Amino acid sequence: MTLHEYDVVIVGAGGAGMRAALESSKRARTACLTKLYPTRSHTGAAQGGMAAALSNVEDDNAEWHTFDTIKGGDYLVDQDAAEILCKEAVQAVLDLENMGLPFNRTEGGTIDQRRFGGHTRNHGEAAVRRACYSADRTGHMILQTLYQQCIKQEVEFYNEYYVLDLILDKDPQGTPEGEEVSVAGVIAYELATGEIHTFRAKSVIFATGGAGKVFKTTSNAHTLTGDGMAIAFNAGLPLEDMEFFQFHPTGLAGLGILLSEAARGEGGILRNSEGERFMERYAPTIKDLAPRDMVARAMANEVREGRGCGPHKDYVLLDLTHLEPAHIDAKLPDITEFARTYLGVEPYTEPVPVYPTAHYAMGGIPTNVHGEVLRNNTDKVKGLYAAGECACVSVHGANRLGTNSLLDINVFGRRAGIAAAEHALETAEAAPLDETAAETLNSTVERLRSTVGTSEAESVADIRRELQATMDRNVQVFRDADSLQQAQKDVAALRERFTKIAIHDRGKRYNTDLLEAIELGFLLDLSEVVVLGALNREESRGGHYREDFPTRDDEKFMQHTMVYGGDDLRLDYKPVVVTRYQPMERKY
Amino acid sequence: MTATAEASTPAGEVPSFEVTLRIRRMNPEGTSEHGEGEEYWEEFKVQAHATDRVLDALHMVKWDQDGSLAFRRSCAHGVCGSDAMRINARNRLACKTLLKDLNPAKPIIIEPIKGLPVEKDLIVDMEPFFASYREIMPFLMTDGPAPERERLQSPEERQRFDDTTKCIMCAACTTSCPVFWTDGQYFGPQAIVGAHRFIFDSRDEGQWERLEILNDKAGVWKCRTAFNCTEACPRGIEVTKAISEVKKVLNTGEI
């Protein structure tokens, strides 16, 4: 076992992690630990754009953007955080451009902008062009640009190091409110050698991304198993608003591969089996550019009312055939290639089969606007930060607007990087971390290795498949008490079976078999939290829709869900921060 | 009952078919039948559907037959660059190669990409590859203070280097290059693509520094225009053309 010491340790090298690393490594000795090579991170799969009221092509301002973000999030957004997000958006885009990001350009040479769901002029009057973009590979360009800057700045990466445990100096739940709890470090497993490393640090930033693999049909990478969220949760920290999961309307049918909302921003239209542009019925003003939760529900509703397409009537169609092929090639080259490669459909001439796909966790590790992690509604964990999809600030509330995630990782990744470095510089010494800190992980790894060859053991792959199937069936776009109770029962049974798994690979080197077993544990932990939050929230808001409680209930539920772990899960609430926007009915 | 995305094949019923994978394996720690570091072939049979990719087939092996099979993967739709491998003697991404396009009647031959040290099964050491990329200074270099707004760039200027911005660093090009296989010094095509992306960016002012590196003995002049790289690129980048453009700048002194 090797011990490393740094001022700041960043976990994750996607957009949020690398944006944080650029700030932190300028100020303090920083290591960035990442389970994937940085350029493999799922930020690179983001397509459509990054929102900022640059006003390069149409009149726009940060206040309109703030309003859209809050309304889009169905009033579960912390409004102080949304104001910061939208105000700092412009500089965040300009920073990336100055770093070299190749945005698409206007004729005048400025950054071009396009329409996206839920982004409107003057509080909902009409769609506005707010998304700054680079064809349909904006996330790819952000990831590449940040990585290039990290090379320039000689950021120290530990590639293919899986952080699997978080060490705090005290039990965050056993410590009374008001008393100090500090981060001490993290424990990591090195993929290449199987060696366990202890990283002691004054500050730790979690930027570990999402958890889409709790679902079967998802736009998320195989590696998005919610590691950071589950590790924080298992270290005694709460998770916030986990029942709010975004289902992106346009996943390739049956596969879940993402087709950007930019397809509709550029003029694409959703149609049912009757050829009807059905979004006209659901959102008369902005139609296909309504926020994602509304479009996803409308699509699922068309299908269950029998207006789905295909032999099983189980998807709808995304129609781009009225767009010029040259326009498609210039603005949407990648997603049209996905349709050709994976479904054999030619988008110039044929509409593309699409259905909602699990896409984004609005919830996560609770933080304040500086990225500092909370252990209850008010107390911070000293030195611990989170940013990006794994965090819940909360700027997305009950439903994230398209292009606000690439914005989130840049604004709050930067803020967390600065805050973590400053905290480290003010701190004389990291919290003590003794040699036994790695013991928990060490024994988990040894126990799993010892299961090789066990007879009549359970299979990791079977449990994962069944988990994902029940989550898709029961916790997707439409939910009710029955479906959620079924999911709860299924997850509990799978947890029981998980104690009896056996793996195949006893080796130390590149043992991805062992890591998949550990990742499945994370998925089970998080599924339980998602389902509990969903079952308890007896209302419909944003991405969480209860058929047995189809309206929003501000009186009872305009508050964040907080779930705490331990032997039994415990539910609590946290008030929503309201500055100037009172909740109103959400119509588009 | 709620609406679900129960996956069915979207373009109508497609029957499943059997595929044989013939995989080049190596376990650095050895197995009960094979020594440490010994390379060998192993065959697996899986049931596949028409929309399944090579990556799906590898997962079927790993998840249901032999968990020790090692390969990298992440996004599974051709944008993260993790799963470049040699499939039927051609470099491709496993997640972008459909089984039905490979003549499933014959065994599908899967090997690690060539020219980088094999670590285990289909996993190679990527460090030398990333080291070459770092050497060409792959970041915007400008003089003077940062501007208050964006640097201006016309759509035509932006288009000039569009092709090489698409690179996902999967190494399919570099490890298909016969010069790279035999010459340990050569940067390989990907590093030149990475340099091209900045050399032809109107905002960059470090072109000549970067060109000096490429003019070196390990640089562009090693390229023998075999076109393997262009054929291998899963992003459709015209790699050989990009390399020729860099050579031309070095010959003419004009960008």
Short mmCIF file of N, CA, C and O in Angstrom, two decimals, chain A residues 271-275 278 281 298-317 353-355:
data_model
loop_
_atom_site.label_atom_id
_atom_site.label_comp_id
_atom_site.label_asym_id
_atom_site.label_seq_id
_atom_site.Cartn_x
_atom_site.Cartn_y
_atom_site.Cartn_z
N ARG A 271 -42.90 13.16 -34.55
CA ARG A 271 -44.19 12.74 -35.12
C ARG A 271 -44.59 11.37 -34.57
O ARG A 271 -43.75 10.53 -34.30
N ASN A 272 -45.91 11.17 -34.47
CA ASN A 272 -46.43 9.87 -34.05
C ASN A 272 -46.80 9.02 -35.27
O ASN A 272 -46.52 9.43 -36.42
N SER A 273 -47.45 7.90 -35.03
CA SER A 273 -47.75 6.97 -36.13
C SER A 273 -48.72 7.58 -37.14
O SER A 273 -48.81 7.11 -38.27
N GLU A 274 -49.45 8.61 -36.72
CA GLU A 274 -50.36 9.26 -37.67
C GLU A 274 -49.67 10.40 -38.42
O GLU A 274 -50.33 11.14 -39.17
N GLY A 275 -48.41 10.55 -38.19
CA GLY A 275 -47.66 11.62 -38.83
C GLY A 275 -47.88 12.97 -38.17
O GLY A 275 -47.39 14.00 -38.64
N PHE A 278 -47.18 15.92 -32.65
CA PHE A 278 -47.99 15.87 -31.44
C PHE A 278 -47.60 16.89 -30.39
O PHE A 278 -48.40 17.23 -29.52
N ARG A 281 -49.89 19.75 -29.32
CA ARG A 281 -50.96 19.57 -28.33
C ARG A 281 -50.45 19.76 -26.90
O ARG A 281 -51.18 20.18 -26.02
N ALA A 298 -44.64 13.31 -23.09
CA ALA A 298 -45.55 13.36 -24.25
C ALA A 298 -45.28 12.17 -25.18
O ALA A 298 -46.22 11.51 -25.65
N MET A 299 -44.01 11.87 -25.41
CA MET A 299 -43.66 10.74 -26.28
C MET A 299 -44.16 9.43 -25.69
O MET A 299 -44.78 8.61 -26.38
N ALA A 300 -43.89 9.23 -24.39
CA ALA A 300 -44.32 7.99 -23.74
C ALA A 300 -45.84 7.88 -23.76
O ALA A 300 -46.40 6.80 -23.92
N ASN A 301 -46.51 9.02 -23.64
CA ASN A 301 -47.96 9.02 -23.67
C ASN A 301 -48.50 8.67 -25.06
O ASN A 301 -49.47 7.91 -25.19
N GLU A 302 -47.88 9.19 -26.09
CA GLU A 302 -48.29 8.84 -27.46
C GLU A 302 -48.17 7.32 -27.64
O GLU A 302 -49.06 6.69 -28.20
N VAL A 303 -47.09 6.77 -27.16
CA VAL A 303 -46.88 5.33 -27.32
C VAL A 303 -47.94 4.53 -26.57
O VAL A 303 -48.54 3.60 -27.10
N ARG A 304 -48.22 4.92 -25.33
CA ARG A 304 -49.17 4.09 -24.59
C ARG A 304 -50.62 4.30 -25.02
O ARG A 304 -51.49 3.48 -24.76
N GLU A 305 -50.88 5.40 -25.72
CA GLU A 305 -52.22 5.58 -26.27
C GLU A 305 -52.34 4.99 -27.67
O GLU A 305 -53.31 5.24 -28.39
N GLY A 306 -51.32 4.24 -28.07
CA GLY A 306 -51.42 3.47 -29.31
C GLY A 306 -50.94 4.20 -30.55
O GLY A 306 -51.12 3.72 -31.66
N ARG A 307 -50.33 5.37 -30.39
CA ARG A 307 -49.86 6.11 -31.57
C ARG A 307 -48.35 5.99 -31.73
O ARG A 307 -47.69 6.88 -32.29
N GLY A 308 -47.78 4.89 -31.22
CA GLY A 308 -46.36 4.63 -31.43
C GLY A 308 -46.12 4.06 -32.82
O GLY A 308 -47.05 3.59 -33.48
N CYS A 309 -44.86 4.08 -33.24
CA CYS A 309 -44.52 3.61 -34.59
C CYS A 309 -43.78 2.27 -34.50
O CYS A 309 -43.38 1.84 -33.44
N GLY A 310 -43.61 1.66 -35.67
CA GLY A 310 -42.85 0.42 -35.77
C GLY A 310 -43.70 -0.79 -35.49
O GLY A 310 -44.87 -0.67 -35.11
N PRO A 311 -43.13 -1.97 -35.68
CA PRO A 311 -43.91 -3.22 -35.54
C PRO A 311 -44.50 -3.40 -34.15
O PRO A 311 -45.56 -4.01 -34.01
N HIS A 312 -43.84 -2.85 -33.13
CA HIS A 312 -44.37 -2.98 -31.77
C HIS A 312 -44.99 -1.69 -31.29
O HIS A 312 -45.35 -1.58 -30.12
N LYS A 313 -45.10 -0.71 -32.16
CA LYS A 313 -45.68 0.61 -31.81
C LYS A 313 -45.04 1.14 -30.54
O LYS A 313 -45.72 1.66 -29.65
N ASP A 314 -43.72 1.02 -30.42
CA ASP A 314 -43.09 1.38 -29.16
C ASP A 314 -42.08 2.52 -29.27
O ASP A 314 -41.21 2.67 -28.41
N TYR A 315 -42.17 3.31 -30.31
CA TYR A 315 -41.33 4.51 -30.38
C TYR A 315 -42.04 5.56 -31.24
O TYR A 315 -43.07 5.27 -31.85
N VAL A 316 -41.49 6.79 -31.24
CA VAL A 316 -42.00 7.82 -32.15
C VAL A 316 -40.88 8.18 -33.12
O VAL A 316 -39.80 7.57 -33.09
N LEU A 317 -41.15 9.13 -33.99
CA LEU A 317 -40.17 9.44 -35.04
C LEU A 317 -39.65 10.87 -34.92
O LEU A 317 -40.42 11.80 -34.65
N PRO A 353 -36.26 6.52 -35.61
CA PRO A 353 -36.98 6.01 -34.43
C PRO A 353 -36.31 6.46 -33.12
O PRO A 353 -35.11 6.25 -32.94
N VAL A 354 -37.11 7.07 -32.24
CA VAL A 354 -36.56 7.56 -30.97
C VAL A 354 -37.49 7.24 -29.81
O VAL A 354 -38.71 7.11 -30.00
N TYR A 355 -36.91 7.13 -28.62
CA TYR A 355 -37.69 6.92 -27.40
C TYR A 355 -36.86 7.46 -26.22
O TYR A 355 -35.63 7.44 -26.29
#
